[in-house]
């Protein structure tokens, strides 16, 4: 097992390098980079931006477009010295390969530089936004799995019954409806849109939250989470429920279950003493992907609709504004975390079923 873990950890290095290299290469061809945006604003007599971009220095993370000052759109009529200062500000006065390897070296030391457009370091910016995304991703995943696993087991035991049919219909409908439409409907119904004003419309806490007693803080926090978690959870709820049901049905039809029943074991003993452990392996395998998807990728529209300033909204705004230090830092952190959680998932496989031998599988 130790050798397997070491191999997986070593494999993360070329994987991360490949992800960052491909992403960096793509940005070289993306139009409208930071330098071009700055030049366009300067050409448009944006005095405030002119004062900002002509001072300070960048971290040299990445840049699309050419590095010669004559090739930038919007540079016509501007002094060459000003263009050079803008290039240096954003770190674009260096060749692409030098910028890339400098970025990788800094990221290995978890030095992510500063945002181009915000007066804050990238790591502090991510820390500032992370609590919102953690709240949404963690609670959505836990609640979805907490409901889906018992429901999936019940559906497997009653396969083909009326209960199975109507719950499957609800699940399919919930899966088919986009989360943002559910969010809008919830706002219209329960957040003062047109009917009832039961839940808050924005944020994760009320004003004066820090002055509340602890029990009221918990209630206020849960009260704010109800609508966004409901809107986010329908897709994951449907997937986890059907995965649980199908996994249990597959195990129930195997020979060892027939043997266990022939020995006189009760249905509960067969289900939870034999089937449960084997069936749960697929659920465990799907958990990291579900969590990563909810944590990092599935909350953009929900964060926007409910005015939640989390990582999803930060990533979208950074891409739109070509804030490459933030874009590449979040990509690096998310990719690294995804690889680590994938390894944890494999180790959880072994914990659930000690018969698995990763060493012999890789031999």
Short mmCIF file of C-alpha atoms in Angstrom, two decimals:
data_model
loop_
_atom_site.label_atom_id
_atom_site.label_comp_id
_atom_site.label_asym_id
_atom_site.label_seq_id
_atom_site.Cartn_x
_atom_site.Cartn_y
_atom_site.Cartn_z
CA UNK A 1 0.00 0.00 0.00
CA UNK A 2 2.85 2.38 0.79
CA UNK A 3 4.38 1.90 -2.66
CA UNK A 4 0.99 2.49 -4.29
CA UNK A 5 0.51 5.77 -2.40
CA UNK A 6 4.00 6.93 -3.37
CA UNK A 7 3.36 6.13 -7.03
CA UNK A 8 0.07 8.02 -6.97
CA UNK A 9 1.71 11.03 -5.34
CA UNK A 10 4.51 11.01 -7.91
CA UNK A 11 1.94 10.74 -10.72
CA UNK A 12 0.33 13.95 -9.50
CA UNK A 13 3.42 15.92 -10.59
CA UNK A 14 3.17 15.32 -14.38
CA UNK A 15 -0.62 15.51 -14.17
CA UNK A 16 -0.55 18.95 -12.58
CA UNK A 17 2.20 20.06 -14.95
CA UNK A 18 0.14 18.97 -17.96
CA UNK A 19 -3.00 20.73 -16.73
CA UNK A 20 -1.14 23.98 -16.14
CA UNK A 21 0.80 23.74 -19.43
CA UNK A 22 -2.32 23.21 -21.55
CA UNK A 23 -4.20 25.99 -19.77
CA UNK A 24 -1.26 28.37 -20.10
CA UNK A 25 -0.93 27.58 -23.81
CA UNK A 26 -4.62 28.26 -24.39
CA UNK A 27 -4.37 31.70 -22.80
CA UNK A 28 -1.62 32.67 -25.24
CA UNK A 29 -4.22 32.68 -28.02
CA UNK A 30 -7.07 34.26 -26.07
CA UNK A 31 -7.74 37.83 -27.23
CA UNK A 32 -8.28 40.77 -24.93
CA UNK A 33 -5.59 40.11 -22.33
CA UNK A 34 -4.77 42.45 -19.44
CA UNK A 35 -2.29 44.51 -21.46
CA UNK A 36 -4.75 44.99 -24.31
CA UNK A 37 -7.51 45.92 -21.86
CA UNK A 38 -5.24 48.45 -20.18
CA UNK A 39 -4.21 49.93 -23.51
CA UNK A 40 -7.81 50.12 -24.68
CA UNK A 41 -8.81 51.95 -21.51
CA UNK A 42 -5.88 54.31 -21.84
CA UNK A 43 -6.81 55.05 -25.44
CA UNK A 44 -10.30 55.81 -24.17
CA UNK A 45 -8.92 58.40 -21.76
CA UNK A 46 -9.59 56.32 -18.64
CA UNK A 47 -7.59 58.48 -16.27
CA UNK A 48 -8.11 56.36 -13.18
CA UNK A 49 -6.83 53.23 -14.90
CA UNK A 50 -3.95 55.18 -16.44
CA UNK A 51 -2.73 56.17 -12.98
CA UNK A 52 -3.08 52.59 -11.74
CA UNK A 53 -1.36 50.68 -14.55
CA UNK A 54 1.65 52.99 -14.81
CA UNK A 55 2.82 52.17 -11.29
CA UNK A 56 3.63 48.99 -9.37
CA UNK A 57 4.64 45.59 -10.71
CA UNK A 58 2.98 42.30 -11.63
CA UNK A 59 3.90 38.71 -10.83
CA UNK A 60 4.40 37.59 -14.44
CA UNK A 61 1.86 34.81 -14.32
CA UNK A 62 0.67 34.62 -17.93
CA UNK A 63 -0.34 36.71 -20.88
CA UNK A 64 -2.20 36.20 -24.09
CA UNK A 65 -1.20 37.97 -27.23
CA UNK A 66 2.15 39.16 -28.56
CA UNK A 67 4.92 40.57 -26.41
CA UNK A 68 6.14 43.22 -28.80
CA UNK A 69 4.59 46.57 -28.10
CA UNK A 70 3.71 47.15 -31.74
CA UNK A 71 1.44 44.07 -31.84
CA UNK A 72 -1.05 45.10 -29.17
CA UNK A 73 -4.44 46.28 -30.25
CA UNK A 74 -5.16 49.68 -28.79
CA UNK A 75 -1.48 50.71 -28.56
CA UNK A 76 -1.67 53.10 -31.51
CA UNK A 77 -0.89 56.65 -30.51
CA UNK A 78 0.46 55.75 -27.07
CA UNK A 79 4.10 56.41 -26.12
CA UNK A 80 6.27 53.26 -26.41
CA UNK A 81 7.59 53.90 -22.89
CA UNK A 82 4.05 53.67 -21.50
CA UNK A 83 3.41 50.39 -23.32
CA UNK A 84 6.66 48.99 -21.93
CA UNK A 85 5.69 50.02 -18.40
CA UNK A 86 2.32 48.30 -18.77
CA UNK A 87 4.02 45.14 -20.05
CA UNK A 88 6.37 45.18 -17.07
CA UNK A 89 3.50 45.85 -14.68
CA UNK A 90 1.76 42.65 -15.74
CA UNK A 91 5.00 40.72 -16.23
CA UNK A 92 4.62 40.49 -19.99
CA UNK A 93 8.12 41.74 -20.77
CA UNK A 94 9.43 38.15 -20.53
CA UNK A 95 9.15 35.27 -23.04
CA UNK A 96 6.21 32.85 -22.53
CA UNK A 97 8.38 29.88 -21.47
CA UNK A 98 10.13 31.96 -18.85
CA UNK A 99 6.81 33.18 -17.48
CA UNK A 100 5.42 29.64 -17.41
CA UNK A 101 8.32 28.05 -15.55
CA UNK A 102 8.50 31.01 -13.18
CA UNK A 103 4.80 30.49 -12.44
CA UNK A 104 5.31 26.75 -11.83
CA UNK A 105 8.25 27.39 -9.51
CA UNK A 106 6.25 29.90 -7.52
CA UNK A 107 3.25 27.58 -7.32
CA UNK A 108 5.39 24.72 -6.00
CA UNK A 109 6.18 27.03 -3.09
CA UNK A 110 2.50 28.07 -2.89
CA UNK A 111 3.40 31.61 -3.88
CA UNK A 112 0.50 32.74 -6.05
CA UNK A 113 1.32 36.43 -6.36
CA UNK A 114 -1.26 39.21 -6.36
CA UNK A 115 -4.41 39.84 -8.32
CA UNK A 116 -4.02 42.18 -11.29
CA UNK A 117 -7.10 44.21 -10.46
CA UNK A 118 -7.59 43.81 -6.71
CA UNK A 119 -5.23 45.15 -4.09
CA UNK A 120 -4.89 41.75 -2.38
CA UNK A 121 -2.80 38.60 -2.70
CA UNK A 122 -4.37 35.70 -4.56
CA UNK A 123 -4.17 33.33 -1.59
CA UNK A 124 -5.87 35.87 0.67
CA UNK A 125 -8.55 36.40 -1.97
CA UNK A 126 -9.21 32.65 -2.16
CA UNK A 127 -9.33 32.38 1.63
CA UNK A 128 -11.84 35.23 1.68
CA UNK A 129 -14.18 33.49 -0.77
CA UNK A 130 -13.68 29.89 0.34
CA UNK A 131 -16.07 29.78 3.34
CA UNK A 132 -19.07 30.39 1.08
CA UNK A 133 -18.13 27.60 -1.32
CA UNK A 134 -17.29 25.23 1.53
CA UNK A 135 -20.70 25.87 3.07
CA UNK A 136 -22.53 25.20 -0.18
CA UNK A 137 -20.48 22.21 -1.35
CA UNK A 138 -20.13 20.43 1.98
CA UNK A 139 -23.70 20.74 3.18
CA UNK A 140 -25.19 20.03 -0.22
CA UNK A 141 -23.13 16.84 -0.58
CA UNK A 142 -23.79 15.61 2.96
CA UNK A 143 -27.53 16.26 2.76
CA UNK A 144 -27.83 14.76 -0.72
CA UNK A 145 -26.03 11.58 0.29
CA UNK A 146 -27.80 11.44 3.66
CA UNK A 147 -31.16 11.30 1.88
CA UNK A 148 -30.12 9.45 -1.27
CA UNK A 149 -28.55 6.39 0.34
CA UNK A 150 -31.58 5.39 2.48
CA UNK A 151 -33.93 6.22 -0.40
CA UNK A 152 -31.84 4.24 -2.88
CA UNK A 153 -31.84 1.21 -0.55
CA UNK A 154 -35.62 1.47 -0.11
CA UNK A 155 -36.09 1.65 -3.88
CA UNK A 156 -33.86 -1.39 -4.41
CA UNK A 157 -35.85 -3.43 -1.87
CA UNK A 158 -39.14 -2.41 -3.53
CA UNK A 159 -37.95 -2.52 -7.12
CA UNK A 160 -40.88 -2.26 -9.52
CA UNK A 161 -43.39 -1.28 -6.84
CA UNK A 162 -45.59 1.80 -6.93
CA UNK A 163 -43.22 3.49 -4.45
CA UNK A 164 -40.29 2.86 -6.78
CA UNK A 165 -42.16 4.20 -9.81
CA UNK A 166 -43.38 7.47 -8.36
CA UNK A 167 -40.11 8.24 -6.55
CA UNK A 168 -38.22 7.57 -9.79
CA UNK A 169 -40.53 9.99 -11.60
CA UNK A 170 -39.83 12.72 -9.04
CA UNK A 171 -36.11 12.02 -9.18
CA UNK A 172 -35.97 12.21 -12.97
CA UNK A 173 -37.91 15.47 -12.99
CA UNK A 174 -35.60 16.92 -10.35
CA UNK A 175 -32.55 15.86 -12.34
CA UNK A 176 -33.90 17.30 -15.60
CA UNK A 177 -34.70 20.76 -14.23
CA UNK A 178 -31.61 23.05 -14.18
CA UNK A 179 -30.56 24.27 -10.76
CA UNK A 180 -30.78 27.93 -11.68
CA UNK A 181 -34.45 27.52 -12.70
CA UNK A 182 -35.17 25.87 -9.36
CA UNK A 183 -33.38 28.75 -7.65
CA UNK A 184 -35.51 31.33 -9.46
CA UNK A 185 -38.69 29.42 -8.65
CA UNK A 186 -37.71 29.21 -4.97
CA UNK A 187 -37.06 32.94 -4.87
CA UNK A 188 -40.42 33.69 -6.48
CA UNK A 189 -42.26 31.37 -4.08
CA UNK A 190 -40.42 31.75 -0.77
CA UNK A 191 -38.11 34.79 -0.85
CA UNK A 192 -40.58 37.59 -1.37
CA UNK A 193 -40.71 37.33 -5.15
CA UNK A 194 -44.48 37.10 -5.58
CA UNK A 195 -45.86 34.88 -2.82
CA UNK A 196 -44.27 34.25 0.59
CA UNK A 197 -41.28 35.94 2.20
CA UNK A 198 -40.05 33.06 4.34
CA UNK A 199 -36.34 32.83 3.54
CA UNK A 200 -33.67 35.52 2.94
CA UNK A 201 -32.75 36.42 -0.61
CA UNK A 202 -29.01 37.04 -0.33
CA UNK A 203 -25.94 36.17 1.72
CA UNK A 204 -25.24 33.43 4.26
CA UNK A 205 -25.81 35.52 7.37
CA UNK A 206 -28.01 38.38 8.51
CA UNK A 207 -26.78 41.82 9.49
CA UNK A 208 -25.54 41.81 13.07
CA UNK A 209 -24.74 38.09 12.86
CA UNK A 210 -21.62 38.39 15.03
CA UNK A 211 -23.66 39.86 17.87
CA UNK A 212 -26.15 36.96 17.97
CA UNK A 213 -25.88 34.24 20.63
CA UNK A 214 -24.40 30.99 19.29
CA UNK A 215 -27.72 29.19 18.96
CA UNK A 216 -29.22 32.04 16.99
CA UNK A 217 -26.12 32.13 14.75
CA UNK A 218 -26.65 28.45 13.91
CA UNK A 219 -30.31 29.01 13.12
CA UNK A 220 -29.57 32.09 11.04
CA UNK A 221 -26.86 30.26 9.09
CA UNK A 222 -29.14 27.28 8.39
CA UNK A 223 -32.01 29.63 7.47
CA UNK A 224 -29.86 31.28 4.79
CA UNK A 225 -28.68 27.92 3.42
CA UNK A 226 -32.10 26.40 2.78
CA UNK A 227 -32.83 27.89 -0.65
CA UNK A 228 -29.34 27.67 -2.27
CA UNK A 229 -28.78 24.12 -0.96
CA UNK A 230 -32.19 23.04 -2.25
CA UNK A 231 -31.48 24.52 -5.68
CA UNK A 232 -28.04 22.91 -5.88
CA UNK A 233 -28.95 19.54 -4.41
CA UNK A 234 -31.57 18.22 -6.82
CA UNK A 235 -29.11 17.01 -9.46
CA UNK A 236 -26.76 15.37 -6.96
CA UNK A 237 -29.74 13.94 -5.07
CA UNK A 238 -31.04 12.20 -8.18
CA UNK A 239 -27.65 10.85 -9.24
CA UNK A 240 -26.76 9.47 -5.82
CA UNK A 241 -30.19 7.87 -5.34
CA UNK A 242 -30.18 6.01 -8.65
CA UNK A 243 -26.54 5.01 -8.18
CA UNK A 244 -27.35 3.55 -4.76
CA UNK A 245 -30.39 1.70 -6.05
CA UNK A 246 -28.62 0.17 -9.04
CA UNK A 247 -25.60 -0.79 -6.96
CA UNK A 248 -27.78 -2.60 -4.43
CA UNK A 249 -29.81 -4.32 -7.15
CA UNK A 250 -26.61 -5.57 -8.75
CA UNK A 251 -25.36 -7.01 -5.46
CA UNK A 252 -28.72 -8.50 -4.43
CA UNK A 253 -28.74 -10.68 -7.54
CA UNK A 254 -25.36 -12.29 -6.80
CA UNK A 255 -24.79 -15.84 -5.57
CA UNK A 256 -23.50 -14.95 -2.11
CA UNK A 257 -26.84 -13.27 -1.33
CA UNK A 258 -28.73 -16.41 -2.34
CA UNK A 259 -26.42 -18.46 -0.12
CA UNK A 260 -26.88 -16.11 2.83
CA UNK A 261 -30.66 -16.34 2.51
CA UNK A 262 -30.45 -20.14 2.24
CA UNK A 263 -28.60 -20.18 5.56
CA UNK A 264 -31.65 -18.64 7.22
CA UNK A 265 -30.39 -15.08 7.65
CA UNK A 266 -33.04 -12.41 7.87
CA UNK A 267 -33.49 -9.92 5.05
CA UNK A 268 -32.05 -7.17 7.23
CA UNK A 269 -28.97 -9.25 8.04
CA UNK A 270 -28.46 -10.05 4.36
CA UNK A 271 -28.92 -6.46 3.28
CA UNK A 272 -26.82 -4.69 5.90
CA UNK A 273 -24.45 -7.49 6.86
CA UNK A 274 -23.44 -8.58 3.35
CA UNK A 275 -24.85 -6.42 0.56
CA UNK A 276 -24.27 -3.00 2.10
CA UNK A 277 -20.48 -3.12 2.21
CA UNK A 278 -20.09 -4.23 -1.41
CA UNK A 279 -22.79 -1.93 -2.77
CA UNK A 280 -21.35 1.12 -1.02
CA UNK A 281 -18.08 0.89 -2.93
CA UNK A 282 -19.57 2.64 -5.95
CA UNK A 283 -21.07 5.32 -3.72
CA UNK A 284 -17.70 5.97 -2.10
CA UNK A 285 -16.08 6.16 -5.52
CA UNK A 286 -18.57 8.81 -6.62
CA UNK A 287 -18.33 10.92 -3.48
CA UNK A 288 -15.08 12.80 -4.30
CA UNK A 289 -16.31 13.75 -7.75
CA UNK A 290 -19.64 14.89 -6.36
CA UNK A 291 -17.97 16.98 -3.66
CA UNK A 292 -15.42 18.54 -6.02
CA UNK A 293 -18.17 19.33 -8.53
CA UNK A 294 -20.35 20.95 -5.89
CA UNK A 295 -17.46 22.73 -4.21
CA UNK A 296 -15.70 24.18 -7.22
CA UNK A 297 -17.86 24.00 -10.31
CA UNK A 298 -21.51 23.63 -9.51
CA UNK A 299 -22.24 26.81 -7.61
CA UNK A 300 -21.53 29.63 -10.08
CA UNK A 301 -25.13 30.36 -11.06
CA UNK A 302 -26.40 29.67 -7.55
CA UNK A 303 -23.85 32.07 -6.07
CA UNK A 304 -24.86 34.71 -8.59
CA UNK A 305 -28.60 34.31 -8.07
CA UNK A 306 -28.39 34.35 -4.27
CA UNK A 307 -25.61 37.00 -4.14
CA UNK A 308 -23.13 34.62 -2.53
CA UNK A 309 -19.54 35.78 -3.00
CA UNK A 310 -17.79 32.42 -3.32
CA UNK A 311 -15.14 30.71 -5.44
CA UNK A 312 -17.46 30.01 -8.36
CA UNK A 313 -18.26 33.67 -8.83
CA UNK A 314 -14.62 34.61 -8.25
CA UNK A 315 -13.45 32.23 -10.98
CA UNK A 316 -15.99 33.52 -13.49
CA UNK A 317 -15.14 37.16 -12.82
CA UNK A 318 -11.41 36.42 -13.02
CA UNK A 319 -11.76 34.75 -16.42
CA UNK A 320 -13.94 37.57 -17.72
CA UNK A 321 -11.48 40.21 -16.48
CA UNK A 322 -8.39 38.20 -17.58
CA UNK A 323 -7.11 38.23 -14.00
CA UNK A 324 -4.67 35.42 -14.75
CA UNK A 325 -2.97 35.14 -11.33
CA UNK A 326 -6.36 34.30 -9.82
CA UNK A 327 -7.36 32.02 -12.72
CA UNK A 328 -4.20 29.94 -12.65
CA UNK A 329 -3.94 29.83 -8.86
CA UNK A 330 -7.50 28.53 -8.46
CA UNK A 331 -6.94 26.02 -11.26
CA UNK A 332 -3.77 24.77 -9.58
CA UNK A 333 -5.34 24.50 -6.13
CA UNK A 334 -8.52 22.84 -7.39
CA UNK A 335 -6.61 20.35 -9.55
CA UNK A 336 -4.28 19.44 -6.70
CA UNK A 337 -7.16 19.00 -4.30
CA UNK A 338 -9.04 16.87 -6.82
CA UNK A 339 -6.05 14.54 -7.25
CA UNK A 340 -5.60 14.21 -3.49
CA UNK A 341 -9.28 13.46 -2.93
CA UNK A 342 -9.11 10.84 -5.70
CA UNK A 343 -6.31 9.12 -3.78
CA UNK A 344 -8.34 9.33 -0.57
CA UNK A 345 -11.23 7.69 -2.41
CA UNK A 346 -9.03 4.74 -3.37
CA UNK A 347 -7.88 4.36 0.22
CA UNK A 348 -11.51 4.45 1.32
CA UNK A 349 -12.15 1.56 -1.08
CA UNK A 350 -9.64 -0.52 0.87
CA UNK A 351 -11.19 0.49 4.17
CA UNK A 352 -14.64 -0.62 3.02
CA UNK A 353 -13.37 -3.85 1.43
CA UNK A 354 -9.98 -5.06 2.74
CA UNK A 355 -9.94 -7.70 -0.01
CA UNK A 356 -8.78 -5.04 -2.46
CA UNK A 357 -5.03 -5.12 -3.05
CA UNK A 358 -3.70 -2.09 -4.90
CA UNK A 359 -0.17 -3.49 -4.92
CA UNK A 360 -1.12 -6.60 -6.87
CA UNK A 361 -3.37 -4.57 -9.18
CA UNK A 362 -0.50 -2.30 -10.20
CA UNK A 363 2.02 -5.11 -10.50
#
